Coordinates of C-alpha atoms and ligand atoms in Angstrom, one line a residue:
X9 CA 0.3 -33.7 34.2
X10 CA -1.9 -34.3 31.1
X11 CA -1.3 -32.5 27.8
X12 CA -3.8 -29.7 28.2
X13 CA -2.5 -28.8 31.6
X14 CA 1.1 -28.8 30.3
X15 CA 0.1 -26.6 27.3
X16 CA -1.8 -24.2 29.7
X17 CA 1.3 -24.0 32.0
X18 CA 3.5 -23.3 29.0
X19 CA 1.2 -20.6 27.6
X20 CA 1.1 -19.0 31.0
X21 CA 4.9 -19.1 31.2
X22 CA 5.3 -17.5 27.8
X23 CA 2.8 -14.7 28.5
X24 CA 4.5 -14.0 31.9
X25 CA 7.1 -11.6 30.7
X26 CA 4.6 -9.5 28.8
X27 CA 2.1 -9.5 31.7
X28 CA 5.0 -8.8 34.1
X29 CA 6.1 -5.9 31.9
X30 CA 2.4 -4.6 31.8
X31 CA 2.1 -4.8 35.5
X32 CA 5.5 -3.0 36.0
X33 CA 4.3 0.2 34.2
X34 CA 2.1 2.4 36.2
X35 CA -0.8 4.2 34.5
X36 CA 0.9 6.8 32.4
X37 CA -1.9 9.3 33.0
X38 CA -1.2 9.1 36.8
X39 CA 2.5 9.9 36.2
X40 CA 1.6 13.0 34.1
X41 CA 1.0 16.4 35.7
X42 CA -1.1 17.3 32.6
X43 CA -3.7 15.4 30.5
X44 CA -2.3 12.6 28.5
X45 CA -4.1 11.6 25.3
X46 CA -4.2 9.3 22.4
X47 CA -6.0 9.3 19.2
X48 CA -8.9 6.8 18.5
X49 CA -11.0 5.1 15.8
X50 CA -14.3 3.5 16.5
X51 CA -12.9 0.1 15.3
X52 CA -10.5 0.1 18.1
X53 CA -13.3 -0.2 20.6
X54 CA -13.7 -3.8 19.6
X55 CA -10.1 -4.6 20.4
X56 CA -9.8 -5.5 24.1
X57 CA -6.1 -4.9 24.3
X58 CA -6.4 -1.5 22.7
X59 CA -9.3 -0.6 25.2
X60 CA -7.3 -1.9 28.2
X61 CA -4.2 0.1 27.2
X62 CA -6.1 3.3 26.1
X63 CA -8.3 3.5 29.3
X64 CA -5.5 2.5 31.6
X65 CA -2.9 5.0 30.4
X66 CA -4.7 7.9 28.8
X67 CA -7.4 10.5 30.0
X68 CA -8.3 12.0 26.7
X69 CA -9.2 10.8 23.2
X70 CA -8.7 12.7 19.9
X71 CA -10.8 11.2 17.1
X72 CA -8.1 10.2 14.5
X73 CA -10.4 10.5 11.5
X74 CA -14.2 10.1 12.2
X75 CA -14.8 13.7 13.3
X76 CA -13.1 15.2 10.2
X77 CA -15.1 16.8 7.4
X78 CA -14.1 13.9 5.0
X79 CA -16.3 11.6 7.1
X80 CA -18.8 14.0 8.7
X81 CA -19.9 16.2 5.7
X82 CA -22.3 14.5 3.2
X83 CA -22.7 15.8 -0.3
X84 CA -26.1 17.2 0.6
X85 CA -24.6 19.2 3.4
X86 CA -26.0 17.0 6.2
X87 CA -23.8 15.9 9.0
X88 CA -22.9 12.2 9.8
X89 CA -21.8 12.2 13.4
X90 CA -22.6 8.7 14.3
X91 CA -19.0 7.7 14.9
X92 CA -18.1 11.0 16.6
X93 CA -21.0 10.1 18.9
X94 CA -19.5 6.6 19.5
X95 CA -16.1 8.1 20.4
X96 CA -17.7 10.7 22.7
X97 CA -19.8 8.0 24.4
X98 CA -16.9 5.6 24.7
X99 CA -14.9 8.4 26.4
X100 CA -17.7 9.3 28.8
X101 CA -18.2 5.6 29.7
X102 CA -14.4 5.4 30.6
X103 CA -14.3 8.8 32.4
X104 CA -12.2 10.3 29.5
X105 CA -12.2 13.7 27.8
X106 CA -12.5 14.2 24.1
X107 CA -10.4 16.7 22.1
X108 CA -12.3 17.8 19.0
X109 CA -10.4 17.2 15.9
X110 CA -10.8 18.9 13.5
X111 CA -13.2 21.3 12.0
X112 CA -11.4 23.1 9.1
X113 CA -8.5 21.4 7.2
X114 CA -7.1 22.3 3.9
X115 CA -6.8 18.5 3.1
X116 CA -10.5 17.9 3.3
X117 CA -13.1 20.3 1.9
X118 CA -16.0 18.1 0.8
X119 CA -18.1 18.0 -2.4
X120 CA -20.9 20.1 -0.7
X121 CA -18.7 23.3 -0.3
X122 CA -17.4 23.1 -3.8
X123 CA -20.9 23.8 -5.1
X124 CA -21.1 27.1 -3.2
X125 CA -19.6 30.6 -3.5
X126 CA -19.9 34.1 -2.0
X127 CA -22.4 34.5 0.8
X128 CA -23.9 31.0 0.6
X129 CA -20.4 29.6 1.1
X130 CA -19.7 31.8 4.2
X131 CA -23.1 30.8 5.6
X132 CA -22.5 27.1 5.0
X133 CA -19.0 27.5 6.5
X134 CA -20.4 28.9 9.7
X135 CA -23.3 26.5 9.7
X136 CA -21.0 23.4 9.5
X137 CA -19.0 24.5 12.5
X138 CA -22.0 25.5 14.5
X139 CA -23.5 22.0 13.7
X140 CA -20.5 20.0 14.8
X141 CA -19.4 22.0 17.8
X142 CA -23.0 22.7 19.0
X143 CA -23.8 19.0 19.1
X144 CA -21.1 18.5 21.7
X145 CA -21.5 21.8 23.6
X146 CA -20.4 21.2 27.2
X147 CA -19.0 17.7 26.4
X148 CA -16.0 18.5 24.2
X149 CA -14.0 21.2 25.9
X150 CA -11.1 21.7 23.5
X151 CA -11.1 21.9 19.7
X152 CA -8.7 22.0 16.9
X153 CA -10.7 24.6 14.8
X154 CA -8.3 25.1 12.0
X155 CA -5.7 22.4 11.2
X156 CA -2.4 23.0 9.3
X157 CA -3.1 26.4 7.9
X158 CA 0.6 27.3 7.0
X159 CA 2.6 26.1 4.1
X160 CA 5.4 23.7 4.7
X161 CA 8.2 26.3 4.0
X162 CA 6.4 28.8 6.2
X163 CA 6.1 31.3 3.5
X164 CA 2.3 31.9 3.7
X165 CA -1.0 30.6 4.4
X166 CA -1.8 27.5 2.4
X167 CA -3.8 28.1 -0.8
X168 CA -6.9 26.0 -0.3
X169 CA -10.7 26.2 -0.8
X170 CA -11.1 28.1 2.5
X171 CA -8.6 30.8 1.7
X172 CA -9.8 30.9 -2.0
X173 CA -13.4 31.5 -0.9
X174 CA -12.9 33.5 2.4
X175 CA -9.3 34.7 2.4
X176 CA -7.3 34.6 5.6
X177 CA -10.6 35.7 7.4
X178 CA -11.6 32.0 7.3
X179 CA -9.5 31.4 10.4
X180 CA -11.2 34.2 12.5
X181 CA -14.6 33.2 11.1
X182 CA -14.1 29.6 12.0
X183 CA -13.1 30.5 15.6
X184 CA -15.9 32.9 15.9
X185 CA -18.5 30.2 14.7
X186 CA -17.0 27.7 17.2
X187 CA -17.3 30.2 20.0
X188 CA -20.9 31.0 19.2
X189 CA -21.7 27.2 19.3
X190 CA -19.9 26.8 22.5
X191 CA -18.7 29.8 24.4
X192 CA -17.0 27.6 27.0
X193 CA -14.9 25.6 24.6
X194 CA -11.2 26.3 24.3
X195 CA -10.4 26.9 20.5
X196 CA -7.0 26.1 19.0
X197 CA -5.1 26.3 15.7
X198 CA -3.1 23.1 15.2
X199 CA 0.0 22.6 12.9
X200 CA 3.0 20.3 12.4
X201 CA 6.7 20.7 12.0
X202 CA 6.8 23.8 14.3
X203 CA 10.0 22.3 15.8
X204 CA 11.7 21.4 12.5
X205 CA 10.8 24.6 10.6
X206 CA 11.3 27.8 12.7
X207 CA 10.0 29.9 9.7
X208 CA 6.7 27.9 9.7
X209 CA 6.5 28.4 13.5
X210 CA 7.0 32.2 13.2
X211 CA 4.4 32.4 10.4
X212 CA 1.9 30.5 12.5
X213 CA 2.5 32.8 15.5
X214 CA 2.0 35.8 13.4
X215 CA -1.3 34.4 12.1
X216 CA -2.3 33.8 15.7
X217 CA -1.3 37.4 16.7
X218 CA -3.3 38.8 13.8
X219 CA -6.3 36.7 14.7
X220 CA -6.1 37.7 18.3
X221 CA -5.7 41.4 17.3
X222 CA -8.9 41.1 15.3
X223 CA -10.7 40.0 18.4
X224 CA -11.2 36.3 17.4
X225 CA -11.6 33.8 20.3
X226 CA -8.3 31.9 19.9
X227 CA -7.2 30.2 23.1
X228 CA -4.3 27.9 22.2
X229 CA -1.9 26.4 19.7
X230 CA -1.5 22.6 18.9
X231 CA 2.0 21.6 18.0
X232 CA 1.6 18.2 16.5
X233 CA 5.2 16.9 17.1
X234 CA 5.4 14.3 14.5
X235 CA 9.1 13.9 14.8
X236 CA 11.8 11.4 14.3
X237 CA 14.9 10.6 16.2
X238 CA 16.8 13.0 14.2
X239 CA 15.0 16.1 15.4
X240 CA 17.9 18.5 16.2
X241 CA 18.6 18.6 19.9
X242 CA 16.9 21.7 21.4
X243 CA 14.4 22.2 18.6
X244 CA 11.4 21.0 20.5
X245 CA 12.4 23.2 23.4
X246 CA 12.9 26.3 21.3
X247 CA 9.4 25.6 19.6
X248 CA 7.5 25.3 23.0
X249 CA 9.3 28.4 24.4
X250 CA 8.3 30.5 21.2
X251 CA 4.7 29.2 21.3
X252 CA 4.4 29.8 25.1
X253 CA 5.4 33.5 24.6
X254 CA 2.0 34.1 23.1
X255 CA 0.6 33.2 26.6
X256 CA -1.9 30.9 25.0
X257 CA -2.6 27.2 26.0
X258 CA -0.1 24.7 24.3
X259 CA -1.4 21.2 23.2
X260 CA 1.4 18.9 22.1
X261 CA -1.1 17.2 20.0
X262 CA 0.0 14.3 17.9
X263 CA 3.3 12.9 19.2
X264 CA 5.0 10.0 17.5
X265 CA 8.9 9.5 17.3
X266 CA 9.6 7.8 14.0
X267 CA 12.5 5.3 13.7
X268 CA 12.7 6.2 9.9
X269 CA 15.0 9.3 10.5
X270 CA 17.1 10.5 7.6
X271 CA 20.1 11.4 9.8
X272 CA 20.0 9.4 13.0
X273 CA 22.0 11.2 15.7
X274 CA 22.8 7.9 17.3
X275 CA 23.5 5.7 14.2
X276 CA 24.6 2.7 16.4
X277 CA 21.3 2.5 18.3
X278 CA 18.7 4.9 16.8
X279 CA 16.2 3.8 19.5
X280 CA 18.4 5.9 21.9
X281 CA 17.5 9.0 19.8
X282 CA 13.8 8.3 20.7
X283 CA 14.6 8.4 24.4
X284 CA 16.5 11.6 24.0
X285 CA 13.5 13.1 22.1
X286 CA 10.9 12.1 24.7
X287 CA 13.2 13.4 27.6
X288 CA 13.6 16.8 25.8
X289 CA 9.8 17.0 25.0
X290 CA 8.8 16.3 28.6
X291 CA 11.4 18.6 30.1
X292 CA 10.5 21.3 27.7
X293 CA 6.8 21.0 28.4
X294 CA 7.5 21.0 32.1
X295 CA 9.0 24.4 31.5
X296 CA 5.8 25.7 30.0
X297 CA 3.7 27.5 32.7
X298 CA 1.2 25.0 34.1
X299 CA -1.6 27.3 33.3
X300 CA -0.7 27.0 29.5
X301 CA -0.3 23.2 29.5
X302 CA -3.3 21.6 27.7
X303 CA -1.5 18.3 27.7
X304 CA 0.3 15.9 25.5
X305 CA -1.4 13.5 23.0
X306 CA 0.3 10.5 21.4
X307 CA -0.9 9.8 17.9
X308 CA -1.7 6.1 18.7
X309 CA -1.2 3.5 21.4
X310 CA 0.7 0.6 19.9
X311 CA 3.2 0.8 16.9
X312 CA 0.8 -1.1 14.5
X313 CA -1.8 1.5 15.4
X314 CA 0.3 4.4 14.1
X315 CA -0.8 6.1 10.9
X316 CA 3.0 5.7 9.9
X317 CA 2.3 2.0 9.6
X318 CA -1.0 2.4 7.8
X319 CA -2.4 3.9 4.6
X320 CA -0.3 6.1 2.4
X321 CA 2.3 6.8 5.1
X322 CA 3.1 3.0 5.4
X323 CA 6.6 2.0 4.7
X324 CA 8.3 -1.3 3.8
X325 CA 10.0 -1.6 7.2
X326 CA 7.3 -1.2 10.0
X327 CA 7.9 2.0 12.0
X328 CA 8.2 2.0 15.9
X329 CA 7.0 5.5 16.8
X330 CA 4.7 4.9 19.9
X331 CA 4.9 3.7 23.4
X332 CA 3.7 0.2 23.2
X333 CA 4.8 -2.5 20.8
X334 CA 2.9 -4.7 18.4
X335 CA 2.0 -7.1 21.3
X336 CA 0.9 -4.3 23.5
X337 CA 3.9 -4.4 25.8
X338 CA 5.4 -1.1 27.1
X339 CA 8.5 -0.2 25.2
X340 CA 11.7 1.4 26.8
X341 CA 10.1 4.7 25.4
X342 CA 7.1 4.3 27.7
X343 CA 9.4 3.7 30.7
X344 CA 11.5 6.7 29.7
X345 CA 8.3 8.7 29.5
X346 CA 7.5 7.8 33.1
X347 CA 11.0 8.7 34.3
X348 CA 10.8 12.1 32.5
X349 CA 7.3 12.8 33.7
X350 CA 8.4 12.3 37.3
X351 CA 11.8 14.1 37.0
Ligands
XIL417 C1 -4.2 11.3 9.9 C2 -4.7 9.9 10.4 O1 -3.8 9.4 11.4 C3 -4.8 9.0 9.3 O2 -5.4 7.7 9.8 C4 -5.8 9.6 8.3 O3 -5.8 8.7 7.2 C5 -5.2 10.9 7.9 O4 -5.1 11.8 8.9 N1 -2.0 15.7 11.1 C6 -3.3 15.7 11.5 C7 -4.0 14.4 11.6 O5 -3.7 16.7 12.0 O6 -5.4 14.6 11.6 C8 -3.5 13.4 10.6 O7 -4.1 12.2 10.9 C9 -2.0 13.3 10.7 C10 -1.3 14.6 10.3

């Protein structure tokens, strides 16, 4: 056997376990009785492994960053939706849905709005939402209209440009503008730590009730579920039960299960905590009435794709919060997810 043939055989032998692992995992989206999503960036469309994994295992994409105001809104008030279009076109080409994320976020308000006040601000606020939602009318069926409106301690709405200029009404205004732009879209408020911080959850649900009472078109709540293995047993179930009590749709919208927990329940093998968490998450979501289940979205495909391993969230020791490892192989967490989905 010549050297090239020998090397080719060896390479095939090395790749075999990973390929075998790949083939042993059924498409996750076919195991789930609800839509299964992941977040996406345009750059990832040039990564064949990401494309294969994302299109095989997920049925919905959430733009991770490129549909947000920080990228979309230019200083002169014009909208840059080239990459949002690319994500929508990629999803359409692969038979996937897109979850719109996000229109109004305390973390990004743009130079353009800071030059405005009063009626001009209010008109520009509605115009921005009309412009983005209107472009995808009939294509994007679900939106995170307002993202993370509640303070971490749950004491009140965040103090941000939107509340400074429009008060709490900015929430109802945003929902109304989105509904005007696409009356058929389902409109959500999305927040995090609703499992870790019951007070924050209660304050968010009170906001939702006030908005509904005011007649605003709110259809669902997104609970991001950025958790770690130390999330107290039962906390996710309690959160989903509370949220479901409003009768609205529930999107478990940004799941990752960090290994960087402060107090691992299973200090010996923290990875077992991750399995416990995914079991509880899926079992609790199964208990939500089917009509209210908008689906579950993982905040990334492979561990290196995770925001926890990039940007300001990056830590010294790489985190392992997602379903596939750095080589694109399904982890025990992915197999546990299949087991839990089919339970
Ligand atoms: C994060 C992205 O993952 C990062 O890549 C980006 O730099 C900042 O935003 N809650 C949200 C998401 O609603 O939009 C955030 O996504 C993570 C926290």
